[in-house]
Amino acid sequence: MRALRRWLRASIRRRLLWLAFAPLALLILALAGLTAYWTSTYNDRQLYMKVRADLAVASRVLDGVSQQQQARLEELARSHALASALQGEGSQSLEALLDETQNAMQLDWLRVVPLEALNEPPELQRRLQATGDTQGVSGLDVLEASQLEMLAPELARRARLPLRDTPQAAPSDRRRETRGMVLRTLYPIHDEQGNLRLLLDGGRLLNGDAEPVDEIRDLVYGPGTLPEGSTGSVTLFLDDVRIATNVRLANGERALGTRVSEPVSRQVLGRGERFIDNAFVVSGWYVAAYAPLESLTGQRIGMIYAGFPLAPYEALYRDTLLQVGAVLLVIILISGLMVIRGVDALASPVRRMHRVIHGIRDGRHLRIGHLDSQDELAELAHEFDAMLDRLDAHQDALQRAAQTLERRVETRTQSLTEKTRALEEHVALLKQARASLMTQEKLAALGEMTAGIAHEINNPAAVILGHVELLADNLGSDVAPVRDEVDTIIAQVERIRALIDNLLQYSRAGGHEPAFVPEDINAIAAGTELLIRHALDKHGHRLISSLHATKRAECHRGQLQQVLINVLLNATQASTSPMSIHLATRDAVREIPGHGLLDGVEIRVADRGPGIPPELRDRIFDPFFTTREAGSGLGLAISAGIVRRSGGEMWVVSARGRGTIFHVWLPCRAFPSGAEEATTRKLIASLSDMTSPSSRGG
């Protein structure tokens, strides 16, 4: 209020205008406020009544779908065809009848199960046993991923939804929803004595199913029910996660996996109450209605939502206010023109001074000049013009001094910039030189270590090979009973020497690479079993082979057999208890960055051991990393390098307590992949860690 009084006192013209406009402005503000309040209150009441009715219709339609499904299954349960199929007397088998009905009703599963085989909560089983001949149980239910997998293999995959970060949702550590909300019907089948012996179980998975919510939306929000350009939406929630919706994200996708806002979750899921109000939905504000959904056992499992965007109604509300404001503005303009004409006639000298002051504020060179009057205003105008002349002289002097200072600062800044750039270039050169020296030192250390290992192992290997060949020559024809064992010893000694050659390649830049030849992967896999037979028999394991690959892959036979032996030996050492190890091959197409989709062969080695802990899973292919006391930590690192060298890939899938699966994929046509360089860098890094002062205890 003080500021208003000061503003009015600063101008005679303003004071005159204030005396004229104040009463008129108060009247207009009162009319505008009453109009805005009435429009907002009436509009909100109508919108909440509409969305409440929309929610009721959506809930009834969902109940109707459940009742229709129950009626269809009741018809099947009472049919002669089902009774004949159950007794094996009809022209159609039970499986064929169920498949035909499932397809006709668009169900995801339909089965006949004994009551005792139904793995359901006790309260649901009691409810089923208490039903009469013409009753059944139908409604919503929530099934775990394992239950979905038992019903149909692909249902668990369809139900899985990644959770998206949603504004205003309650904080949560969950990353995906694996449960499924289903529309399920359980109908009892009684024998001739009226005893309940079987159940007809059928249902439909709602996760990701757009058809139910789209049908409800088209029924509730038909043409003409909302303003033009506005679209209503219907959503089904499992807990607070959208599993079926026609709400869209900014990119046009359905907002599956997004979560409801925290206030709605507390009221609907927490307290079991309906929510009828404006709510934030995914990315905007909606007029929204939510109601809790209950399972067959009466537990709250989610929500159903119906609503429409608030923005069109806000725009309509703004348009109404703008129209009212426009009328009032016209009234103000007409009245203002009349008032201004009278004020201008009284305050012409003041207006002239006012224009000059504003012009000077905008940077123009103006003066008030001579006034026709001889009063105080004329004297004030003369003094004001003299003051402006003195002010212009001071500003010119300040501007000249500022230009001189700017030139000096610019010169100094340019000099500092050039020195900083030169210093950065020197630092970069020093870092490059240091990195080059460290790499050369590590390569030299690795080469010396590997050459020593090769020398120490090749000498005894050569002695073993020579003595075995000498024994075979001395025995002559008597060697026949142990010929296979002698050949195996010779082959394994040759393999040891090949392993040493491979290890030497990691320490030689540009070492000789074996030629890649199209090989029968099935034959290589089958021949590996004989080489690890001793390890299998030692632990009591059994190797089950399933070799179905039809294509050949370019590789080096000895190196690939080395990879398989390493992986199979790891599998035999995964558990001390006897178990089955599965070795399988198949044709597989894989997308490789920069190469597109490539044909190839995939090899899988699966065991039922304890699995690999998650914290170690990303390190098993690192050189020198091992969890066994006698392990070297090079087996999987070298194996991965061999596979990647031909353009292939090697990865592992493991779960605690459920075993481990190693995957090896080889392309039909090998291509350079830079794998040897990558593996060498890992070996160098590991060597650096092993020889650092901290690792030596220094």
XYZ file of C-alpha atoms in Angstrom:
698
model
C 0.000 0.000 0.000
C 2.898 2.345 0.722
C 4.322 1.682 -2.708
C 0.942 2.517 -4.245
C 0.777 5.796 -2.381
C 4.314 6.698 -3.468
C 3.474 5.798 -7.062
C 0.389 8.021 -7.006
C 2.223 10.940 -5.406
C 4.871 10.804 -8.124
C 2.428 12.020 -10.798
C -0.466 14.441 -10.839
C -1.882 12.679 -13.848
C -1.819 9.342 -12.001
C -3.642 10.805 -9.051
C -6.365 12.159 -11.253
C -6.659 8.865 -13.106
C -6.724 6.947 -9.805
C -9.616 9.006 -8.493
C -11.555 8.209 -11.640
C -10.620 4.562 -12.169
C -10.491 3.166 -8.608
C -14.260 2.780 -8.083
C -14.685 1.339 -11.590
C -11.821 -1.149 -11.092
C -13.231 -2.389 -7.784
C -16.590 -3.083 -9.396
C -15.021 -4.947 -12.321
C -12.796 -7.046 -10.029
C -15.790 -8.054 -7.961
C -17.711 -9.134 -11.061
C -14.700 -11.063 -12.429
C -14.108 -12.829 -9.098
C -17.727 -13.903 -8.766
C -17.740 -15.153 -12.364
C -14.482 -17.131 -11.885
C -15.684 -18.678 -8.615
C -19.066 -19.709 -9.998
C -17.580 -21.109 -13.218
C -14.860 -23.082 -11.393
C -17.193 -24.531 -8.755
C -19.861 -25.558 -11.246
C -17.322 -26.970 -13.697
C -15.513 -29.081 -11.039
C -18.785 -30.465 -9.696
C -19.925 -31.512 -13.168
C -16.552 -33.081 -14.010
C -16.427 -35.118 -10.797
C -20.004 -36.327 -11.340
C -19.104 -37.405 -14.878
C -15.891 -39.232 -13.952
C -17.675 -40.977 -11.057
C -20.301 -42.243 -13.512
C -17.551 -43.250 -15.979
C -15.824 -45.297 -13.270
C -19.097 -47.017 -12.366
C -19.699 -47.943 -16.022
C -16.120 -49.210 -16.434
C -16.438 -51.357 -13.292
C -19.758 -52.802 -14.471
C -18.327 -53.594 -17.903
C -15.376 -55.400 -16.281
C -17.803 -57.343 -14.069
C -19.869 -58.116 -17.163
C -16.847 -59.569 -18.946
C -16.192 -61.773 -15.901
C -19.845 -62.909 -15.747
C -19.884 -63.606 -19.480
C -16.739 -65.723 -19.129
C -18.341 -67.594 -16.223
C -21.518 -68.193 -18.242
C -19.573 -69.606 -21.177
C -17.617 -71.973 -18.936
C -20.822 -72.971 -17.132
C -22.321 -73.842 -20.517
C -19.243 -75.944 -21.324
C -19.316 -77.656 -17.903
C -22.969 -78.656 -18.372
C -22.503 -79.753 -22.004
C -22.831 -83.344 -23.125
C -19.641 -82.942 -25.171
C -17.527 -82.328 -22.060
C -19.119 -85.215 -20.173
C -18.448 -87.551 -23.103
C -14.881 -86.297 -23.496
C -14.193 -86.839 -19.783
C -15.400 -90.452 -20.092
C -13.464 -90.936 -23.354
C -16.661 -91.782 -25.274
C -17.226 -88.706 -27.438
C -16.161 -88.084 -30.995
C -13.879 -85.298 -29.788
C -11.037 -85.687 -27.301
C -10.951 -83.632 -24.122
C -7.823 -81.777 -25.244
C -9.359 -80.883 -28.610
C -12.598 -79.707 -26.975
C -10.720 -77.507 -24.507
C -8.511 -76.037 -27.260
C -11.546 -75.238 -29.412
C -13.353 -73.555 -26.504
C -10.222 -71.664 -25.439
C -9.747 -70.227 -28.927
C -13.419 -69.332 -29.263
C -13.467 -67.498 -25.915
C -10.018 -65.907 -26.500
C -8.720 -67.399 -23.238
C -5.046 -67.819 -22.411
C -5.623 -71.174 -20.708
C -8.419 -73.669 -20.185
C -7.955 -76.923 -18.305
C -9.734 -79.567 -16.236
C -8.005 -80.359 -12.946
C -8.882 -82.368 -9.848
C -9.775 -80.290 -6.822
C -6.889 -81.703 -4.780
C -4.398 -80.737 -7.531
C -5.443 -77.088 -7.475
C -2.680 -75.131 -5.743
C -4.795 -72.286 -4.377
C -5.294 -70.597 -0.967
C -7.434 -72.568 1.544
C -10.196 -69.928 1.600
C -10.653 -70.278 -2.179
C -10.776 -74.067 -1.947
C -13.402 -73.854 0.818
C -15.410 -71.467 -1.324
C -15.288 -73.863 -4.260
C -16.336 -76.832 -2.133
C -19.246 -74.826 -0.702
C -20.702 -73.865 -4.120
C -23.837 -75.540 -5.453
C -24.452 -77.263 -8.756
C -25.071 -74.064 -10.673
C -22.403 -71.916 -9.083
C -18.818 -71.113 -9.854
C -16.158 -68.624 -8.869
C -15.192 -65.897 -11.319
C -13.275 -62.672 -10.981
C -9.806 -61.177 -10.789
C -6.826 -63.028 -9.362
C -3.056 -62.561 -9.114
C -0.727 -65.385 -10.117
C 2.990 -65.628 -9.463
C 5.409 -66.214 -12.331
C 5.796 -69.885 -11.401
C 2.006 -70.403 -11.506
C 1.807 -68.709 -14.914
C 4.642 -70.898 -16.174
C 2.695 -74.005 -15.105
C -0.463 -72.825 -16.912
C 1.222 -71.886 -20.192
C 4.953 -71.449 -20.894
C 4.671 -68.001 -22.474
C 2.338 -66.435 -19.897
C 5.207 -65.651 -17.512
C 7.030 -63.827 -20.313
C 3.925 -61.874 -21.316
C 3.242 -60.895 -17.706
C 6.754 -59.532 -17.123
C 6.754 -55.713 -17.232
C 9.773 -53.460 -16.609
C 8.848 -50.671 -14.180
C 9.317 -47.123 -15.422
C 10.270 -44.129 -13.307
C 7.048 -42.169 -12.826
C 6.781 -38.609 -11.456
C 4.951 -38.289 -8.114
C 4.926 -42.084 -7.564
C 5.935 -43.507 -4.180
C 9.666 -44.424 -3.960
C 10.294 -48.110 -4.704
C 13.291 -50.424 -5.245
C 11.370 -52.713 -7.599
C 12.570 -52.837 -11.195
C 10.031 -55.194 -12.805
C 6.646 -56.763 -12.194
C 6.629 -60.539 -12.752
C 3.182 -61.358 -11.379
C 0.128 -61.463 -13.589
C -3.412 -60.177 -13.058
C -5.867 -62.604 -14.635
C -9.601 -62.706 -15.236
C -10.208 -66.218 -13.943
C -13.168 -68.578 -13.693
C -13.248 -71.791 -11.642
C -16.328 -73.894 -12.261
C -17.031 -77.170 -10.381
C -17.830 -80.391 -12.216
C -19.781 -82.924 -10.174
C -20.160 -86.617 -10.754
C -23.501 -88.452 -10.988
C -23.747 -88.638 -7.191
C -23.302 -84.862 -6.910
C -19.769 -85.021 -5.499
C -17.279 -82.376 -6.546
C -14.426 -84.141 -8.282
C -13.104 -81.845 -11.030
C -12.719 -78.134 -11.701
C -12.918 -76.314 -15.014
C -10.207 -73.652 -14.791
C -9.999 -70.958 -17.469
C -8.728 -67.436 -17.613
C -7.227 -64.562 -19.473
C -4.005 -62.708 -18.674
C -4.613 -58.941 -18.442
C -0.939 -57.837 -18.323
C -0.283 -55.955 -21.569
C -3.721 -56.903 -22.978
C -5.053 -53.730 -24.617
C -8.351 -55.184 -25.848
C -10.362 -55.059 -22.573
C -9.378 -51.494 -21.640
C -9.865 -50.258 -25.206
C -13.357 -51.791 -25.361
C -14.272 -50.189 -22.024
C -12.873 -46.831 -23.157
C -14.794 -46.935 -26.457
C -17.968 -47.696 -24.535
C -17.483 -45.081 -21.792
C -15.907 -42.330 -23.882
C -17.713 -42.598 -27.190
C -17.904 -39.781 -29.755
C -19.300 -36.551 -28.338
C -18.724 -37.392 -24.655
C -15.610 -35.198 -24.334
C -14.428 -31.917 -25.884
C -12.888 -32.121 -29.321
C -9.273 -33.267 -29.187
C -9.692 -34.859 -25.744
C -9.481 -38.623 -25.207
C -10.637 -40.559 -22.172
C -8.651 -43.463 -20.798
C -9.175 -46.622 -18.737
C -6.461 -48.470 -16.805
C -6.115 -51.678 -14.802
C -3.510 -51.661 -11.988
C -1.749 -54.574 -10.308
C -1.011 -52.971 -6.952
C 0.194 -49.543 -8.132
C 1.569 -50.648 -11.546
C -0.281 -50.066 -14.828
C -0.585 -53.465 -16.506
C -3.277 -52.607 -19.086
C -3.950 -49.041 -20.171
C -4.627 -46.725 -23.047
C -2.834 -43.812 -21.385
C 0.029 -42.882 -23.687
C 3.595 -41.749 -23.070
C 5.133 -38.793 -24.897
C 6.502 -41.151 -27.594
C 3.059 -42.677 -28.252
C 3.629 -45.965 -26.406
C 1.147 -47.256 -23.873
C 2.247 -46.334 -20.360
C 2.689 -49.957 -19.248
C 4.937 -50.351 -16.208
C 4.328 -46.804 -14.936
C 3.019 -46.351 -11.412
C 0.189 -44.422 -9.820
C 0.846 -41.248 -7.852
C 1.511 -41.613 -4.130
C -1.690 -39.832 -2.850
C -3.895 -42.138 -4.938
C -1.974 -45.229 -3.784
C -2.412 -44.318 -0.118
C -6.153 -43.701 -0.401
C -7.171 -46.553 -2.723
C -4.674 -49.330 -1.944
C -3.899 -48.316 1.621
C -7.382 -47.457 2.916
C -9.545 -49.205 0.301
C -11.447 -45.997 -0.547
C -12.396 -44.556 -3.906
C -10.497 -41.536 -5.243
C -12.500 -38.913 -7.184
C -10.425 -35.797 -7.833
C -7.779 -34.255 -10.048
C -4.722 -36.513 -10.145
C -1.333 -36.578 -11.831
C -1.370 -39.406 -14.417
C 2.025 -40.357 -15.971
C 2.841 -36.916 -17.432
C -0.139 -34.611 -16.892
C -3.159 -33.766 -14.766
C -6.396 -35.686 -15.299
C -9.891 -35.664 -13.899
C -9.525 -39.131 -12.405
C -11.568 -41.766 -10.619
C -9.986 -44.842 -8.992
C -11.614 -47.800 -7.273
C -9.949 -50.780 -5.555
C -10.066 -54.244 -7.152
C -10.362 -57.401 -5.066
C -9.254 -60.933 -5.812
C -11.318 -64.109 -5.620
C -10.361 -64.345 -1.930
C -11.399 -60.751 -1.145
C -7.903 -59.225 -0.956
C -7.100 -55.849 -2.530
C -4.874 -56.545 -5.518
C -5.064 -53.372 -7.573
C -7.249 -50.612 -8.980
C -9.399 -49.685 -11.944
C -9.164 -46.148 -13.280
C -11.269 -44.010 -15.594
C -10.520 -40.410 -16.453
C -9.801 -37.756 -19.023
C -7.304 -34.888 -19.394
C -7.968 -31.758 -17.362
C -6.288 -29.430 -19.871
C -9.268 -29.064 -22.323
C -11.588 -28.078 -19.466
C -9.028 -25.665 -18.098
C -8.779 -24.147 -21.579
C -12.579 -23.876 -21.708
C -12.542 -22.273 -18.269
C -9.879 -19.811 -19.399
C -11.814 -18.999 -22.564
C -14.895 -18.207 -20.490
C -12.916 -15.933 -18.226
C -11.267 -14.294 -21.237
C -14.636 -13.592 -22.800
C -15.925 -12.029 -19.573
C -12.659 -10.141 -19.243
C -12.904 -8.894 -22.814
C -16.368 -7.407 -22.141
C -15.136 -5.749 -18.987
C -12.075 -4.480 -20.818
C -14.256 -2.802 -23.430
C -16.125 -1.057 -20.628
C -12.837 0.061 -19.085
C -11.576 1.383 -22.422
C -14.663 3.451 -23.097
C -14.672 4.884 -19.588
C -10.924 5.403 -19.697
C -11.039 7.396 -22.895
C -13.552 9.759 -21.346
C -11.462 10.162 -18.193
C -8.150 10.574 -20.030
C -9.460 13.351 -22.242
C -10.448 15.349 -19.189
C -7.182 14.628 -17.308
C -5.020 15.565 -20.310
C -6.636 18.918 -20.553
C -5.731 19.606 -16.908
C -2.184 18.160 -16.896
C -0.686 19.015 -20.304
C 2.578 20.499 -18.905
C 3.035 17.536 -16.589
C 2.577 15.111 -19.491
C 5.280 16.891 -21.479
C 7.751 16.549 -18.635
C 6.743 12.904 -18.192
C 7.494 12.079 -21.839
C 10.924 13.676 -21.629
C 11.836 11.722 -18.479
C 10.834 8.377 -20.056
C 12.717 9.233 -23.246
C 15.905 9.924 -21.310
C 15.444 6.641 -19.415
C 15.327 4.829 -22.794
C 18.585 6.474 -23.890
C 17.315 9.281 -26.100
C 18.762 12.784 -25.928
C 15.759 14.991 -25.023
C 15.134 18.257 -23.200
C 11.972 19.778 -21.755
C 12.590 23.185 -23.274
C 10.610 26.374 -22.722
C 7.135 26.182 -21.190
C 4.514 28.770 -21.943
C 3.606 29.085 -18.285
C 5.497 31.172 -15.718
C 4.812 29.011 -12.693
C 6.946 26.642 -10.621
C 6.813 23.990 -13.348
C 8.623 26.313 -15.789
C 11.439 26.949 -13.281
C 11.671 23.232 -12.540
C 11.956 22.434 -16.258
C 14.835 24.911 -16.685
C 16.828 23.434 -13.765
C 16.161 19.871 -14.986
C 17.573 20.640 -18.461
C 20.758 22.123 -16.891
C 21.197 19.008 -14.739
C 20.864 16.749 -17.809
C 23.639 18.693 -19.601
C 26.029 18.170 -16.656
C 25.099 14.463 -16.481
C 25.865 13.909 -20.182
C 29.346 15.423 -19.698
C 30.088 13.027 -16.787
C 28.841 9.987 -18.759
C 31.129 10.795 -21.710
C 34.148 10.915 -19.393
C 33.194 7.598 -17.741
C 32.708 5.899 -21.113
C 36.178 6.915 -22.318
C 37.757 5.567 -19.123
C 35.813 2.281 -19.425
C 36.982 1.732 -23.030
C 40.615 2.198 -21.979
C 40.207 -0.318 -19.152
C 38.511 -2.890 -21.430
C 41.400 -2.754 -23.902
C 43.923 -3.441 -21.125
C 41.869 -6.346 -19.732
C 41.469 -7.887 -23.188
C 45.223 -7.753 -23.842
C 45.998 -9.385 -20.484
C 43.339 -12.094 -20.955
C 44.668 -13.038 -24.386
C 48.171 -13.461 -22.993
C 46.952 -15.711 -20.148
C 44.877 -17.807 -22.582
C 47.881 -18.497 -24.822
C 50.014 -19.540 -21.848
C 47.271 -21.848 -20.529
C 46.890 -23.526 -23.924
C 50.634 -24.133 -24.167
C 50.680 -25.617 -20.646
C 47.794 -28.004 -21.475
C 49.618 -29.211 -24.607
C 52.754 -29.974 -22.556
C 50.718 -31.886 -19.945
C 49.016 -33.949 -22.657
C 52.396 -34.844 -24.218
C 53.747 -35.917 -20.823
C 50.711 -38.172 -20.185
C 51.070 -39.812 -23.617
C 54.770 -40.476 -23.051
C 54.121 -41.929 -19.583
C 51.343 -44.234 -20.898
C 53.578 -45.456 -23.741
C 56.435 -46.282 -21.357
C 54.131 -48.152 -18.948
C 52.634 -50.242 -21.791
C 56.090 -51.197 -23.096
C 57.252 -52.211 -19.618
C 54.151 -54.371 -19.034
C 54.479 -56.088 -22.436
C 58.137 -56.841 -21.759
C 57.310 -58.290 -18.326
C 54.500 -60.435 -19.735
C 56.714 -61.708 -22.579
C 59.510 -62.680 -20.183
C 57.126 -64.470 -17.822
C 55.317 -66.363 -20.628
C 58.543 -67.410 -22.339
C 59.812 -68.820 -19.063
C 56.599 -70.762 -18.485
C 56.731 -72.120 -22.056
C 60.356 -73.252 -21.647
C 59.705 -74.977 -18.317
C 56.611 -76.830 -19.597
C 57.765 -77.668 -23.154
C 60.882 -79.508 -21.931
C 59.062 -82.076 -19.737
C 56.313 -82.324 -22.352
C 58.886 -83.243 -24.995
C 60.414 -85.843 -22.633
C 56.966 -87.372 -21.962
C 56.191 -87.493 -25.683
C 59.533 -89.101 -26.516
C 59.243 -91.781 -23.828
C 55.671 -92.654 -24.792
C 56.655 -93.059 -28.446
C 59.690 -95.151 -27.350
C 57.445 -97.383 -25.221
C 55.093 -97.850 -28.173
C 57.989 -98.810 -30.476
C 59.500 -101.240 -27.951
C 56.186 -102.929 -27.256
C 55.540 -103.432 -30.945
C 52.359 -105.460 -31.472
C 51.894 -105.755 -27.685
C 50.841 -102.103 -27.584
C 47.484 -102.901 -29.223
C 45.482 -103.356 -25.952
C 46.542 -99.867 -24.755
C 46.797 -98.169 -28.149
C 43.869 -95.821 -27.355
C 45.457 -94.747 -24.069
C 48.853 -94.180 -25.737
C 47.221 -92.107 -28.491
C 45.326 -90.111 -25.874
C 48.569 -89.351 -23.973
C 50.263 -88.235 -27.197
C 47.250 -86.056 -28.159
C 47.148 -84.437 -24.714
C 50.899 -83.709 -24.754
C 50.437 -82.089 -28.177
C 47.532 -80.124 -26.715
C 49.766 -78.950 -23.837
C 52.278 -77.703 -26.360
C 49.476 -75.989 -28.337
C 48.279 -74.299 -25.131
C 51.782 -72.994 -24.490
C 51.924 -71.676 -28.081
C 48.595 -69.908 -27.531
C 49.847 -68.370 -24.301
C 52.962 -67.145 -26.114
C 50.772 -65.361 -28.646
C 49.502 -63.021 -25.920
C 53.024 -61.740 -25.359
C 53.904 -61.263 -29.061
C 52.570 -58.250 -30.957
C 51.372 -59.536 -34.343
C 52.018 -63.221 -33.523
C 51.126 -65.988 -35.973
C 47.371 -66.704 -35.984
C 46.165 -70.214 -36.979
C 44.103 -70.357 -40.164
C 40.339 -70.583 -39.657
C 38.773 -73.642 -41.326
C 35.077 -74.583 -41.582
C 34.671 -77.322 -38.959
C 31.908 -79.718 -37.933
C 31.136 -78.438 -34.447
C 29.167 -81.590 -33.581
C 32.229 -83.749 -34.286
C 34.499 -81.543 -32.173
C 31.980 -81.580 -29.308
C 31.541 -85.358 -29.542
C 35.310 -85.940 -29.549
C 35.758 -83.863 -26.406
C 33.881 -86.368 -24.214
C 36.689 -88.935 -24.463
C 39.237 -86.323 -23.351
C 37.380 -85.480 -20.149
C 36.074 -89.002 -19.413
C 38.516 -89.418 -16.516
C 37.297 -86.190 -14.851
C 33.663 -87.236 -15.317
C 34.241 -90.699 -13.837
C 36.252 -89.241 -10.951
C 33.280 -87.158 -9.740
C 30.553 -89.577 -10.853
C 29.093 -87.068 -13.331
C 27.223 -87.983 -16.509
C 27.593 -86.061 -19.796
C 24.395 -85.788 -21.875
C 24.986 -84.613 -25.442
C 22.323 -83.045 -27.665
C 24.117 -82.122 -30.892
C 21.701 -80.577 -33.407
C 23.863 -78.060 -35.278
C 23.681 -78.428 -39.071
C 26.022 -75.621 -40.090
C 29.805 -75.437 -40.025
C 31.687 -72.641 -38.299
C 35.134 -71.305 -39.200
C 37.500 -71.902 -36.270
C 40.700 -73.657 -35.229
C 39.795 -77.223 -34.204
C 42.434 -77.606 -31.511
C 41.700 -74.221 -29.953
C 37.934 -74.830 -29.919
C 38.494 -78.223 -28.287
C 40.639 -76.425 -25.710
C 37.691 -74.072 -25.010
C 35.241 -76.973 -24.577
C 37.623 -78.883 -22.297
C 38.115 -75.797 -20.099
C 34.361 -75.207 -19.784
C 33.519 -78.901 -19.222
C 36.243 -79.296 -16.606
C 34.881 -76.249 -14.781
C 31.438 -77.874 -14.875
C 32.796 -81.143 -13.412
C 34.415 -79.182 -10.577
C 31.237 -77.182 -9.827
C 29.874 -79.910 -7.559
C 31.318 -82.889 -5.709
C 27.963 -84.694 -5.867
C 27.124 -86.708 -9.004
C 25.065 -84.743 -11.501
C 24.228 -84.505 -15.202
C 26.145 -82.081 -17.433
C 24.414 -81.136 -20.681
C 26.393 -80.410 -23.852
C 24.219 -79.064 -26.708
C 24.771 -77.484 -30.123
C 22.327 -75.715 -32.408
C 22.203 -73.275 -35.325
C 21.834 -69.683 -34.105
C 21.599 -66.248 -35.697
C 23.100 -63.367 -33.675
C 23.258 -59.626 -34.249
C 26.840 -58.308 -34.106
C 27.387 -54.516 -33.952
C 28.862 -53.313 -37.212
C 28.130 -56.639 -38.981
C 24.354 -57.079 -38.657
C 22.681 -60.500 -38.331
C 25.151 -63.374 -38.827
C 24.584 -67.121 -39.144
C 26.495 -69.252 -36.699
C 26.530 -72.177 -34.279
C 25.846 -71.967 -30.540
C 27.349 -74.393 -27.989
C 25.849 -74.632 -24.509
C 27.335 -76.371 -21.451
C 24.889 -76.537 -18.518
C 25.376 -77.955 -15.033
C 23.249 -78.156 -11.899
C 25.933 -76.921 -9.549
C 25.611 -74.187 -6.899
C 25.896 -71.385 -9.490
C 28.160 -68.341 -9.622
C 27.583 -65.522 -7.081
C 26.387 -62.292 -8.754
C 29.348 -60.305 -7.409
C 31.799 -62.706 -9.182
C 29.877 -63.198 -12.416
C 31.454 -60.220 -14.209
C 35.015 -61.231 -13.256
C 35.223 -64.889 -14.292
C 36.669 -64.010 -17.718
C 39.379 -61.773 -16.219
C 42.943 -63.176 -16.441
C 44.337 -64.675 -13.201
C 40.965 -64.544 -11.446
C 40.052 -67.872 -9.813
C 38.089 -69.141 -6.809
C 39.989 -72.475 -6.553
C 43.173 -72.839 -4.574
C 44.968 -74.733 -7.358
C 43.494 -72.703 -10.232
C 45.586 -70.452 -12.489
C 42.761 -68.125 -13.510
C 43.735 -68.325 -17.207
C 41.369 -71.012 -18.517
C 38.252 -68.920 -19.105
C 40.251 -65.794 -20.050
C 42.112 -67.702 -22.792
C 38.901 -69.465 -23.871
C 37.080 -66.157 -24.249
C 40.003 -64.760 -26.254
C 39.973 -67.815 -28.579
C 36.235 -67.446 -29.199
C 36.341 -63.686 -29.784
C 39.362 -64.045 -32.074
C 37.141 -65.540 -34.792
C 34.394 -62.989 -34.215
C 32.421 -65.173 -31.788
C 31.043 -64.424 -28.353
C 31.173 -66.222 -25.013
C 28.911 -65.439 -22.050
C 27.510 -67.085 -18.932
C 24.054 -67.288 -17.324
C 23.912 -68.436 -13.699
C 21.497 -68.481 -10.768
C 22.335 -69.285 -7.156
C 21.335 -72.850 -6.371
C 20.111 -73.557 -9.937
C 23.333 -74.103 -11.859
C 25.314 -72.387 -14.615
C 25.077 -72.291 -18.433
C 28.088 -71.274 -20.564
C 27.208 -70.112 -24.099
C 29.709 -70.093 -26.992
C 28.589 -68.645 -30.330
C 30.806 -68.979 -33.434
C 30.047 -67.336 -36.822
C 29.917 -69.464 -39.952
C 32.433 -67.074 -41.480
C 35.119 -65.813 -39.117
C 36.076 -62.130 -39.121
C 38.753 -60.110 -37.245
C 37.448 -58.866 -33.933
C 40.460 -57.419 -32.095
C 39.988 -60.059 -29.394
C 43.699 -60.851 -29.040
C 44.511 -57.192 -28.328
C 41.692 -56.929 -25.770
C 42.774 -60.112 -23.963
C 46.404 -59.006 -23.976
C 45.404 -55.723 -22.347
C 43.561 -57.630 -19.626
C 46.607 -59.857 -19.032
C 48.852 -56.780 -18.830
C 46.517 -55.062 -16.382
C 46.387 -58.211 -14.220
C 50.145 -58.579 -14.376
C 50.491 -54.956 -13.260
C 48.254 -55.656 -10.255
C 50.232 -58.818 -9.387
C 53.605 -57.067 -9.519
C 52.546 -53.853 -7.788
C 54.138 -53.109 -4.376
C 50.869 -53.695 -2.554
C 50.466 -57.200 -3.999
C 54.008 -58.173 -3.043
C 53.453 -57.098 0.494
C 55.696 -54.086 0.110
